[in-house]
mmCIF file of C-alpha atoms and ligand atoms in Angstrom:
data_model
loop_
_atom_site.group_PDB
_atom_site.id
_atom_site.type_symbol
_atom_site.label_atom_id
_atom_site.label_comp_id
_atom_site.label_asym_id
_atom_site.label_seq_id
_atom_site.Cartn_x
_atom_site.Cartn_y
_atom_site.Cartn_z
ATOM 1 C CA MET R 94 82.038 -105.184 4.871
ATOM 2 C CA THR R 95 80.408 -104.034 8.100
ATOM 3 C CA ALA R 96 79.323 -106.298 10.933
ATOM 4 C CA GLY R 97 75.694 -105.610 11.807
ATOM 5 C CA PRO R 98 74.057 -106.625 15.088
ATOM 6 C CA ASP R 99 73.254 -110.316 15.653
ATOM 7 C CA ARG R 100 69.578 -109.773 14.939
ATOM 8 C CA ALA R 101 70.328 -108.929 11.305
ATOM 9 C CA ALA R 102 72.791 -111.759 10.902
ATOM 10 C CA ARG R 103 70.037 -114.178 11.819
ATOM 11 C CA HIS R 104 67.589 -112.760 9.318
ATOM 12 C CA ALA R 105 69.453 -111.892 6.134
ATOM 13 C CA PRO R 106 69.915 -114.878 3.834
ATOM 14 C CA PRO R 107 73.188 -114.816 1.880
ATOM 15 C CA VAL R 108 72.785 -113.232 -1.555
ATOM 16 C CA ALA R 109 75.321 -113.383 -4.402
ATOM 17 C CA ARG R 110 77.162 -110.105 -4.967
ATOM 18 C CA GLU R 111 75.997 -109.766 -8.610
ATOM 19 C CA ARG R 112 72.371 -109.836 -7.409
ATOM 20 C CA LEU R 113 72.912 -106.879 -5.050
ATOM 21 C CA PRO R 114 72.051 -103.973 -7.422
ATOM 22 C CA ALA R 115 68.714 -105.541 -8.387
ATOM 23 C CA LEU R 116 68.000 -106.400 -4.777
ATOM 24 C CA LEU R 117 68.695 -102.835 -3.602
ATOM 25 C CA ALA R 118 66.231 -101.576 -6.195
ATOM 26 C CA VAL R 119 63.331 -103.871 -5.340
ATOM 27 C CA MET R 120 63.652 -104.407 -1.603
ATOM 28 C CA PRO R 121 60.913 -102.676 0.391
ATOM 29 C CA LYS R 122 62.168 -99.682 2.352
ATOM 30 C CA ALA R 123 61.064 -96.640 4.325
ATOM 31 C CA GLU R 124 62.142 -93.082 3.564
ATOM 32 C CA LEU R 125 62.272 -91.061 6.776
ATOM 33 C CA HIS R 126 64.148 -87.936 5.729
ATOM 34 C CA VAL R 127 62.841 -86.124 2.689
ATOM 35 C CA HIS R 128 61.815 -82.444 2.509
ATOM 36 C CA ILE R 129 58.841 -82.093 0.217
ATOM 37 C CA GLU R 130 60.145 -78.704 -0.953
ATOM 38 C CA GLY R 131 63.382 -80.501 -1.845
ATOM 39 C CA THR R 132 61.532 -82.737 -4.315
ATOM 40 C CA LEU R 133 60.623 -79.741 -6.485
ATOM 41 C CA GLU R 134 62.209 -80.665 -9.814
ATOM 42 C CA PRO R 135 63.377 -77.874 -12.167
ATOM 43 C CA GLU R 136 60.630 -78.836 -14.659
ATOM 44 C CA MET R 137 57.981 -78.408 -11.978
ATOM 45 C CA ILE R 138 59.478 -75.086 -10.872
ATOM 46 C CA PHE R 139 59.026 -73.783 -14.418
ATOM 47 C CA MET R 140 55.553 -75.334 -14.781
ATOM 48 C CA LEU R 141 54.290 -73.844 -11.496
ATOM 49 C CA ALA R 142 55.928 -70.481 -12.205
ATOM 50 C CA GLU R 143 53.935 -70.303 -15.416
ATOM 51 C CA ARG R 144 50.718 -71.586 -13.810
ATOM 52 C CA ASN R 145 50.966 -68.999 -11.010
ATOM 53 C CA GLY R 146 52.477 -66.081 -12.949
ATOM 54 C CA VAL R 147 55.695 -66.069 -10.910
ATOM 55 C CA ALA R 148 58.798 -64.526 -12.522
ATOM 56 C CA LEU R 149 61.953 -66.638 -12.262
ATOM 57 C CA PRO R 150 65.512 -65.290 -12.363
ATOM 58 C CA TYR R 151 66.490 -68.057 -14.854
ATOM 59 C CA ALA R 152 65.842 -68.032 -18.590
ATOM 60 C CA ASN R 153 65.531 -71.812 -18.884
ATOM 61 C CA LEU R 154 66.022 -75.196 -17.201
ATOM 62 C CA ASP R 155 69.742 -75.277 -17.898
ATOM 63 C CA GLY R 156 70.159 -71.872 -16.314
ATOM 64 C CA LEU R 157 68.432 -73.092 -13.161
ATOM 65 C CA ARG R 158 70.291 -76.407 -13.083
ATOM 66 C CA GLY R 159 73.564 -74.536 -13.535
ATOM 67 C CA ALA R 160 72.943 -72.830 -10.196
ATOM 68 C CA TYR R 161 72.892 -76.202 -8.390
ATOM 69 C CA ALA R 162 76.577 -76.144 -7.443
ATOM 70 C CA PHE R 163 76.666 -75.889 -3.683
ATOM 71 C CA THR R 164 79.579 -75.152 -1.385
ATOM 72 C CA SER R 165 77.753 -75.452 1.952
ATOM 73 C CA LEU R 166 74.326 -76.015 3.498
ATOM 74 C CA GLN R 167 73.588 -72.273 3.368
ATOM 75 C CA SER R 168 74.443 -71.981 -0.327
ATOM 76 C CA PHE R 169 71.848 -74.688 -0.980
ATOM 77 C CA LEU R 170 69.197 -73.280 1.367
ATOM 78 C CA ASP R 171 69.247 -69.915 -0.434
ATOM 79 C CA LEU R 172 68.207 -71.632 -3.679
ATOM 80 C CA TYR R 173 65.826 -74.065 -2.005
ATOM 81 C CA TYR R 174 63.793 -71.262 -0.404
ATOM 82 C CA GLN R 175 63.773 -69.343 -3.677
ATOM 83 C CA GLY R 176 62.507 -72.429 -5.567
ATOM 84 C CA ALA R 177 59.670 -72.959 -3.069
ATOM 85 C CA GLY R 178 58.332 -69.513 -4.002
ATOM 86 C CA VAL R 179 56.440 -71.000 -6.973
ATOM 87 C CA LEU R 180 54.158 -73.016 -4.644
ATOM 88 C CA ARG R 181 50.966 -71.047 -4.165
ATOM 89 C CA THR R 182 47.770 -73.135 -4.148
ATOM 90 C CA GLU R 183 46.519 -76.255 -2.415
ATOM 91 C CA GLN R 184 46.691 -77.995 -5.796
ATOM 92 C CA ASP R 185 50.392 -77.049 -6.106
ATOM 93 C CA PHE R 186 51.201 -78.684 -2.764
ATOM 94 C CA HIS R 187 49.173 -81.732 -3.737
ATOM 95 C CA ASP R 188 50.872 -82.067 -7.122
ATOM 96 C CA LEU R 189 54.328 -81.720 -5.559
ATOM 97 C CA ALA R 190 53.683 -84.438 -2.984
ATOM 98 C CA TRP R 191 51.956 -86.683 -5.507
ATOM 99 C CA ALA R 192 54.927 -86.484 -7.874
ATOM 100 C CA TYR R 193 57.286 -87.420 -5.041
ATOM 101 C CA LEU R 194 55.089 -90.305 -3.878
ATOM 102 C CA GLN R 195 54.878 -91.764 -7.388
ATOM 103 C CA ARG R 196 58.670 -91.556 -7.637
ATOM 104 C CA ALA R 197 59.013 -93.186 -4.213
ATOM 105 C CA ALA R 198 56.680 -96.028 -5.225
ATOM 106 C CA ALA R 199 58.947 -96.748 -8.199
ATOM 107 C CA ASP R 200 61.821 -97.143 -5.686
ATOM 108 C CA HIS R 201 59.768 -99.649 -3.634
ATOM 109 C CA VAL R 202 59.274 -97.225 -0.767
ATOM 110 C CA VAL R 203 56.437 -98.589 1.386
ATOM 111 C CA ARG R 204 56.557 -95.908 4.073
ATOM 112 C CA ALA R 205 57.393 -92.197 3.677
ATOM 113 C CA GLU R 206 57.657 -89.714 6.541
ATOM 114 C CA ILE R 207 57.796 -86.375 4.786
ATOM 115 C CA PHE R 208 59.031 -83.034 6.146
ATOM 116 C CA PHE R 209 57.322 -79.805 5.206
ATOM 117 C CA ASP R 210 58.493 -76.280 6.107
ATOM 118 C CA PRO R 211 55.311 -74.246 6.731
ATOM 119 C CA GLN R 212 57.188 -71.056 7.612
ATOM 120 C CA THR R 213 58.638 -70.900 4.103
ATOM 121 C CA HIS R 214 55.070 -70.537 2.857
ATOM 122 C CA THR R 215 53.191 -68.682 5.617
ATOM 123 C CA ALA R 216 55.863 -65.947 5.411
ATOM 124 C CA ARG R 217 54.660 -65.389 1.816
ATOM 125 C CA GLY R 218 50.990 -65.142 2.816
ATOM 126 C CA ILE R 219 50.090 -68.775 2.013
ATOM 127 C CA SER R 220 47.805 -70.203 4.700
ATOM 128 C CA MET R 221 48.626 -73.254 6.800
ATOM 129 C CA ALA R 222 45.398 -74.826 5.486
ATOM 130 C CA THR R 223 46.572 -74.475 1.871
ATOM 131 C CA VAL R 224 49.857 -76.221 2.646
ATOM 132 C CA ILE R 225 48.608 -79.034 4.856
ATOM 133 C CA ASN R 226 45.393 -79.812 2.965
ATOM 134 C CA GLY R 227 47.255 -80.184 -0.334
ATOM 135 C CA LEU R 228 50.012 -82.378 1.111
ATOM 136 C CA LYS R 229 47.598 -84.465 3.156
ATOM 137 C CA ARG R 230 45.357 -85.214 0.172
ATOM 138 C CA ALA R 231 48.330 -86.659 -1.731
ATOM 139 C CA CYS R 232 49.338 -88.767 1.292
ATOM 140 C CA THR R 233 45.817 -90.176 1.582
ATOM 141 C CA GLU R 234 45.724 -91.019 -2.137
ATOM 142 C CA ALA R 235 49.123 -92.700 -1.856
ATOM 143 C CA ARG R 236 47.746 -95.365 0.438
ATOM 144 C CA THR R 237 44.936 -96.433 -1.886
ATOM 145 C CA ARG R 238 46.541 -95.808 -5.278
ATOM 146 C CA LEU R 239 50.228 -96.614 -4.596
ATOM 147 C CA GLY R 240 50.174 -98.811 -1.498
ATOM 148 C CA ILE R 241 52.439 -96.351 0.334
ATOM 149 C CA SER R 242 51.879 -95.439 3.960
ATOM 150 C CA ALA R 243 52.709 -91.704 4.043
ATOM 151 C CA ALA R 244 52.804 -89.255 6.962
ATOM 152 C CA LEU R 245 53.805 -85.612 7.440
ATOM 153 C CA ILE R 246 56.298 -84.035 9.852
ATOM 154 C CA LEU R 247 56.110 -80.274 10.408
ATOM 155 C CA SER R 248 59.595 -78.824 10.499
ATOM 156 C CA PHE R 249 60.508 -75.574 12.255
ATOM 157 C CA LEU R 250 63.091 -73.341 10.584
ATOM 158 C CA ARG R 251 65.884 -72.976 13.110
ATOM 159 C CA HIS R 252 67.242 -69.706 11.652
ATOM 160 C CA LEU R 253 63.953 -68.097 12.759
ATOM 161 C CA SER R 254 63.058 -67.299 16.364
ATOM 162 C CA GLU R 255 61.523 -69.391 19.133
ATOM 163 C CA ARG R 256 58.529 -67.030 19.082
ATOM 164 C CA GLU R 257 57.952 -67.692 15.373
ATOM 165 C CA ALA R 258 58.144 -71.439 16.003
ATOM 166 C CA PHE R 259 55.489 -71.139 18.738
ATOM 167 C CA GLU R 260 53.278 -69.086 16.379
ATOM 168 C CA THR R 261 53.686 -71.713 13.661
ATOM 169 C CA LEU R 262 52.709 -74.465 16.079
ATOM 170 C CA GLU R 263 49.564 -72.520 17.055
ATOM 171 C CA GLN R 264 48.607 -72.084 13.390
ATOM 172 C CA ALA R 265 49.075 -75.821 12.823
ATOM 173 C CA LEU R 266 47.027 -77.005 15.803
ATOM 174 C CA PRO R 267 43.689 -77.048 13.925
ATOM 175 C CA PHE R 268 45.405 -79.663 11.709
ATOM 176 C CA ARG R 269 46.878 -81.620 14.622
ATOM 177 C CA ASP R 270 45.687 -84.966 13.249
ATOM 178 C CA ASP R 271 47.210 -84.350 9.816
ATOM 179 C CA PHE R 272 50.851 -84.578 10.933
ATOM 180 C CA ILE R 273 52.583 -87.059 13.197
ATOM 181 C CA GLY R 274 55.450 -85.020 14.546
ATOM 182 C CA VAL R 275 57.765 -82.044 14.417
ATOM 183 C CA GLY R 276 61.317 -81.570 13.173
ATOM 184 C CA LEU R 277 63.989 -78.877 13.111
ATOM 185 C CA ASP R 278 65.824 -77.907 9.933
ATOM 186 C CA SER R 279 67.562 -75.054 8.043
ATOM 187 C CA SER R 280 70.877 -73.379 9.006
ATOM 188 C CA GLU R 281 72.388 -75.521 11.744
ATOM 189 C CA VAL R 282 75.577 -73.843 12.917
ATOM 190 C CA GLY R 283 74.765 -70.982 15.292
ATOM 191 C CA ASN R 284 71.190 -72.215 15.827
ATOM 192 C CA PRO R 285 71.682 -74.932 18.463
ATOM 193 C CA PRO R 286 68.940 -77.247 19.720
ATOM 194 C CA GLU R 287 68.574 -75.334 23.020
ATOM 195 C CA LYS R 288 66.938 -72.447 21.124
ATOM 196 C CA PHE R 289 63.852 -74.672 20.608
ATOM 197 C CA ALA R 290 63.768 -76.635 23.884
ATOM 198 C CA ARG R 291 60.527 -75.007 25.072
ATOM 199 C CA VAL R 292 58.734 -75.414 21.725
ATOM 200 C CA PHE R 293 59.706 -79.081 21.596
ATOM 201 C CA ALA R 294 58.556 -79.556 25.206
ATOM 202 C CA ARG R 295 55.130 -78.227 24.218
ATOM 203 C CA CYS R 296 55.069 -80.516 21.172
ATOM 204 C CA GLY R 297 55.856 -83.460 23.440
ATOM 205 C CA LYS R 298 52.884 -82.578 25.642
ATOM 206 C CA LEU R 299 50.711 -82.557 22.508
ATOM 207 C CA GLY R 300 51.791 -86.131 21.818
ATOM 208 C CA LEU R 301 53.765 -85.250 18.698
ATOM 209 C CA HIS R 302 56.837 -87.231 17.690
ATOM 210 C CA ARG R 303 60.045 -85.195 17.849
ATOM 211 C CA VAL R 304 63.012 -85.377 15.480
ATOM 212 C CA ALA R 305 65.771 -82.870 14.713
ATOM 213 C CA HIS R 306 68.518 -82.254 12.181
ATOM 214 C CA ALA R 307 71.761 -82.408 14.154
ATOM 215 C CA GLY R 308 75.390 -83.161 13.361
ATOM 216 C CA GLU R 309 75.056 -82.417 9.632
ATOM 217 C CA GLU R 310 77.432 -79.438 9.493
ATOM 218 C CA GLY R 311 77.161 -78.795 13.221
ATOM 219 C CA PRO R 312 79.235 -80.558 15.892
ATOM 220 C CA ALA R 313 78.500 -83.881 17.616
ATOM 221 C CA ALA R 314 77.526 -81.841 20.701
ATOM 222 C CA TYR R 315 74.383 -80.708 18.851
ATOM 223 C CA ILE R 316 73.344 -84.372 18.567
ATOM 224 C CA ARG R 317 73.703 -84.820 22.315
ATOM 225 C CA ASP R 318 71.728 -81.608 22.899
ATOM 226 C CA ALA R 319 68.983 -82.692 20.497
ATOM 227 C CA LEU R 320 68.589 -85.841 22.607
ATOM 228 C CA ASP R 321 68.850 -84.206 26.032
ATOM 229 C CA LEU R 322 67.154 -80.831 25.428
ATOM 230 C CA LEU R 323 64.665 -81.604 22.628
ATOM 231 C CA HIS R 324 64.063 -85.270 23.511
ATOM 232 C CA ALA R 325 64.452 -86.102 19.843
ATOM 233 C CA GLU R 326 63.468 -89.694 19.082
ATOM 234 C CA ARG R 327 65.452 -89.700 15.844
ATOM 235 C CA ILE R 328 68.406 -87.649 14.610
ATOM 236 C CA ASP R 329 68.351 -86.366 11.024
ATOM 237 C CA HIS R 330 71.821 -86.721 9.457
ATOM 238 C CA GLY R 331 73.850 -87.222 12.651
ATOM 239 C CA VAL R 332 76.896 -88.149 10.594
ATOM 240 C CA GLN R 333 79.227 -86.148 12.871
ATOM 241 C CA ALA R 334 78.539 -88.738 15.591
ATOM 242 C CA ALA R 335 81.395 -90.710 14.050
ATOM 243 C CA THR R 336 83.816 -88.147 15.540
ATOM 244 C CA ASP R 337 82.667 -88.975 19.090
ATOM 245 C CA PRO R 338 83.028 -92.624 20.237
ATOM 246 C CA GLN R 339 81.110 -92.046 23.492
ATOM 247 C CA LEU R 340 78.165 -90.569 21.629
ATOM 248 C CA MET R 341 78.219 -93.465 19.145
ATOM 249 C CA ALA R 342 78.062 -95.908 22.054
ATOM 250 C CA ARG R 343 75.073 -94.036 23.487
ATOM 251 C CA LEU R 344 73.231 -93.905 20.144
ATOM 252 C CA ALA R 345 73.791 -97.645 19.716
ATOM 253 C CA ALA R 346 72.743 -98.532 23.261
ATOM 254 C CA GLU R 347 69.573 -96.401 23.100
ATOM 255 C CA ARG R 348 68.832 -97.443 19.490
ATOM 256 C CA ILE R 349 68.423 -93.813 18.455
ATOM 257 C CA PRO R 350 68.017 -93.892 14.655
ATOM 258 C CA LEU R 351 70.055 -91.683 12.330
ATOM 259 C CA THR R 352 68.477 -90.702 9.017
ATOM 260 C CA VAL R 353 71.613 -90.455 6.890
ATOM 261 C CA CYS R 354 71.499 -88.776 3.443
ATOM 262 C CA PRO R 355 74.676 -89.732 1.545
ATOM 263 C CA LEU R 356 74.248 -87.826 -1.747
ATOM 264 C CA SER R 357 73.178 -84.727 0.181
ATOM 265 C CA ASN R 358 76.316 -84.919 2.333
ATOM 266 C CA VAL R 359 78.555 -84.954 -0.739
ATOM 267 C CA LYS R 360 76.636 -82.190 -2.571
ATOM 268 C CA LEU R 361 76.835 -79.964 0.511
ATOM 269 C CA CYS R 362 80.536 -80.761 1.055
ATOM 270 C CA VAL R 363 80.066 -82.493 4.416
ATOM 271 C CA PHE R 364 82.290 -85.263 2.973
ATOM 272 C CA PRO R 365 84.634 -84.754 0.004
ATOM 273 C CA ASP R 366 83.251 -87.864 -1.709
ATOM 274 C CA LEU R 367 81.079 -90.883 -0.941
ATOM 275 C CA SER R 368 84.052 -93.156 -0.311
ATOM 276 C CA ARG R 369 84.881 -90.988 2.740
ATOM 277 C CA HIS R 370 81.367 -91.137 4.222
ATOM 278 C CA SER R 371 81.008 -92.159 7.886
ATOM 279 C CA LEU R 372 78.124 -94.594 7.226
ATOM 280 C CA PRO R 373 80.264 -97.782 7.442
ATOM 281 C CA ARG R 374 81.603 -96.672 10.823
ATOM 282 C CA LEU R 375 78.068 -95.990 12.065
ATOM 283 C CA LEU R 376 76.869 -99.409 10.901
ATOM 284 C CA ALA R 377 79.926 -101.166 12.337
ATOM 285 C CA ALA R 378 79.177 -99.561 15.715
ATOM 286 C CA GLY R 379 75.696 -101.123 15.603
ATOM 287 C CA LEU R 380 73.764 -97.868 15.168
ATOM 288 C CA CYS R 381 70.271 -97.830 13.717
ATOM 289 C CA ALA R 382 71.398 -95.924 10.594
ATOM 290 C CA THR R 383 69.134 -95.515 7.561
ATOM 291 C CA ILE R 384 69.625 -94.172 4.012
ATOM 292 C CA ASN R 385 67.455 -91.280 2.751
ATOM 293 C CA SER R 386 67.373 -88.713 -0.041
ATOM 294 C CA ASP R 387 66.894 -85.351 1.832
ATOM 295 C CA ASP R 388 66.296 -83.037 -1.179
ATOM 296 C CA PRO R 389 66.434 -85.359 -4.189
ATOM 297 C CA ALA R 390 65.620 -82.754 -6.840
ATOM 298 C CA TYR R 391 68.709 -80.790 -5.794
ATOM 299 C CA PHE R 392 71.177 -83.518 -4.834
ATOM 300 C CA GLY R 393 71.168 -85.792 -7.864
ATOM 301 C CA GLY R 394 68.999 -88.679 -6.844
ATOM 302 C CA TYR R 395 66.019 -90.278 -5.144
ATOM 303 C CA LEU R 396 66.184 -93.080 -2.627
ATOM 304 C CA ASN R 397 67.393 -95.916 -4.837
ATOM 305 C CA ASP R 398 70.034 -93.632 -6.365
ATOM 306 C CA ASN R 399 71.299 -93.006 -2.830
ATOM 307 C CA PHE R 400 71.411 -96.729 -2.080
ATOM 308 C CA GLN R 401 73.144 -97.594 -5.351
ATOM 309 C CA ALA R 402 75.781 -94.875 -5.209
ATOM 310 C CA THR R 403 76.540 -95.523 -1.541
ATOM 311 C CA PHE R 404 76.880 -99.280 -1.967
ATOM 312 C CA ASP R 405 79.140 -98.802 -5.001
ATOM 313 C CA ALA R 406 81.402 -96.283 -3.280
ATOM 314 C CA LEU R 407 81.684 -98.079 0.038
ATOM 315 C CA ALA R 408 81.526 -101.722 -1.096
ATOM 316 C CA LEU R 409 78.637 -102.433 1.270
ATOM 317 C CA THR R 410 77.173 -105.936 1.318
ATOM 318 C CA ALA R 411 73.805 -107.701 1.145
ATOM 319 C CA GLN R 412 73.970 -107.915 4.925
ATOM 320 C CA ASP R 413 74.242 -104.112 5.057
ATOM 321 C CA ALA R 414 71.307 -103.809 2.642
ATOM 322 C CA TRP R 415 69.134 -105.959 4.857
ATOM 323 C CA GLN R 416 70.238 -104.031 7.938
ATOM 324 C CA LEU R 417 69.555 -100.606 6.407
ATOM 325 C CA ALA R 418 66.071 -101.556 5.197
ATOM 326 C CA ALA R 419 65.215 -103.283 8.493
ATOM 327 C CA ASN R 420 66.502 -100.199 10.358
ATOM 328 C CA SER R 421 64.259 -97.953 8.250
ATOM 329 C CA PHE R 422 61.183 -99.868 9.423
ATOM 330 C CA GLU R 423 62.342 -100.009 13.024
ATOM 331 C CA ALA R 424 63.038 -96.233 12.975
ATOM 332 C CA SER R 425 59.688 -95.277 11.467
ATOM 333 C CA PHE R 426 56.728 -94.016 13.475
ATOM 334 C CA ALA R 427 54.378 -96.556 11.868
ATOM 335 C CA SER R 428 52.398 -99.078 13.905
ATOM 336 C CA ALA R 429 54.048 -102.256 15.170
ATOM 337 C CA ALA R 430 51.804 -104.292 12.859
ATOM 338 C CA GLU R 431 52.872 -102.310 9.772
ATOM 339 C CA LYS R 432 56.551 -102.590 10.727
ATOM 340 C CA GLN R 433 56.246 -106.350 11.133
ATOM 341 C CA SER R 434 54.518 -106.792 7.777
ATOM 342 C CA TRP R 435 57.212 -104.752 5.949
ATOM 343 C CA THR R 436 60.004 -106.651 7.703
ATOM 344 C CA ASP R 437 58.368 -109.931 6.641
ATOM 345 C CA ARG R 438 58.215 -108.625 3.061
ATOM 346 C CA LEU R 439 61.886 -107.706 3.284
ATOM 347 C CA SER R 440 62.815 -111.213 4.393
ATOM 348 C CA ALA R 441 60.718 -112.717 1.576
ATOM 349 C CA CYS R 442 62.454 -110.451 -0.935
ATOM 350 C CA PHE R 443 65.897 -111.605 0.240
ATOM 351 C CA GLU R 444 64.801 -115.231 0.213
ATOM 352 C CA ALA R 445 63.586 -114.848 -3.397
ATOM 353 C CA ALA R 446 66.918 -113.236 -4.387
ATOM 354 C CA ARG R 447 68.841 -116.092 -2.763
ATOM 355 C CA THR R 448 66.916 -118.870 -4.504
ATOM 356 C CA SER R 449 66.174 -117.291 -7.912
HETATM 357 N N1 ADE V 526 66.219 -78.169 4.666
HETATM 358 C C1 ADE V 526 66.180 -78.885 3.543
HETATM 359 N N2 ADE V 526 67.264 -79.669 3.449
HETATM 360 C C2 ADE V 526 68.010 -79.452 4.564
HETATM 361 C C3 ADE V 526 69.228 -79.954 5.059
HETATM 362 N N3 ADE V 526 69.949 -80.867 4.387
HETATM 363 N N4 ADE V 526 69.685 -79.482 6.236
HETATM 364 C C4 ADE V 526 69.003 -78.566 6.907
HETATM 365 N N5 ADE V 526 67.844 -78.064 6.489
HETATM 366 C C5 ADE V 526 67.348 -78.491 5.334
HETATM 367 ZN ZN1 ZN V 527 67.153 -82.628 5.760
#
């Protein structure tokens, strides 16, 4: 349906439409926008609550699941922060990340860049070491046991102050080599990028990659500010760019990736339904858009669920599938050699689907 850039047209072999669902499932892909706290499934919330002696305000799983009816980003965040309260020990953080990574492997994810929100935990007296050591151990195991290249991105909570972000960065510096970059998440509207310009400048000097949620609920202007004031290398969500043709042209020209999360956008009422999503317009404009799951335990699906539902609703094509997976490798912070090897695997996968 959408016309991707020439580069993709040269690489994607034609694949019959009936082969598309299977191809979406097995093609190698990178997930670049997933919050580890958003992978906390209701079953694990109850298991960890029992393990750690935490009282929950829900009698059972159905009671908890019944609360997952969101009307806005904030209505979700309130529950998401409450759910994270069951995470207490290094083993908890490990088990959470390990469960996600196993699930990602089943979706043929070969690279995962995973957000974590340390302030959600340090505010409850959990140490930075507890959080990072647990998550990092799972990421290291993922390489040897699952063949996934996994990396962590520390995300600042934008509803908190600049001072608290600086303090969080200081606490994380002893673990500098355990995360590859910083992000900015939580309540967007009213907490513009400029609030964190100085923190991000310091992160840049430390050689950290910089990404930011922008243009999820907030206006397209926040995307521009994330680029100009935070020097973000990637925009998380960014779906409001479609309202601003000049910004779209800039994002395309500078190949700034957008980590789009379709099921999240519908659950949080950014779009009324998937068929109204801006993704086809972003792809048609030649942007480096990718598909991601955001908070899969809360939004009804992991990465392949996002691909499947989006392709069904928007009648996307095999060409789009190739483009989205190739974009995910291009947009990742992995080495050039890793990116090339995954892109080669992607081409081989399409070739096999064409000839089988
Ligand atoms: N934290 C977890 N999920 C988020 C989202 N979709 N937007 C902003 N902050 C988040
Ligand atoms: Zn997010």
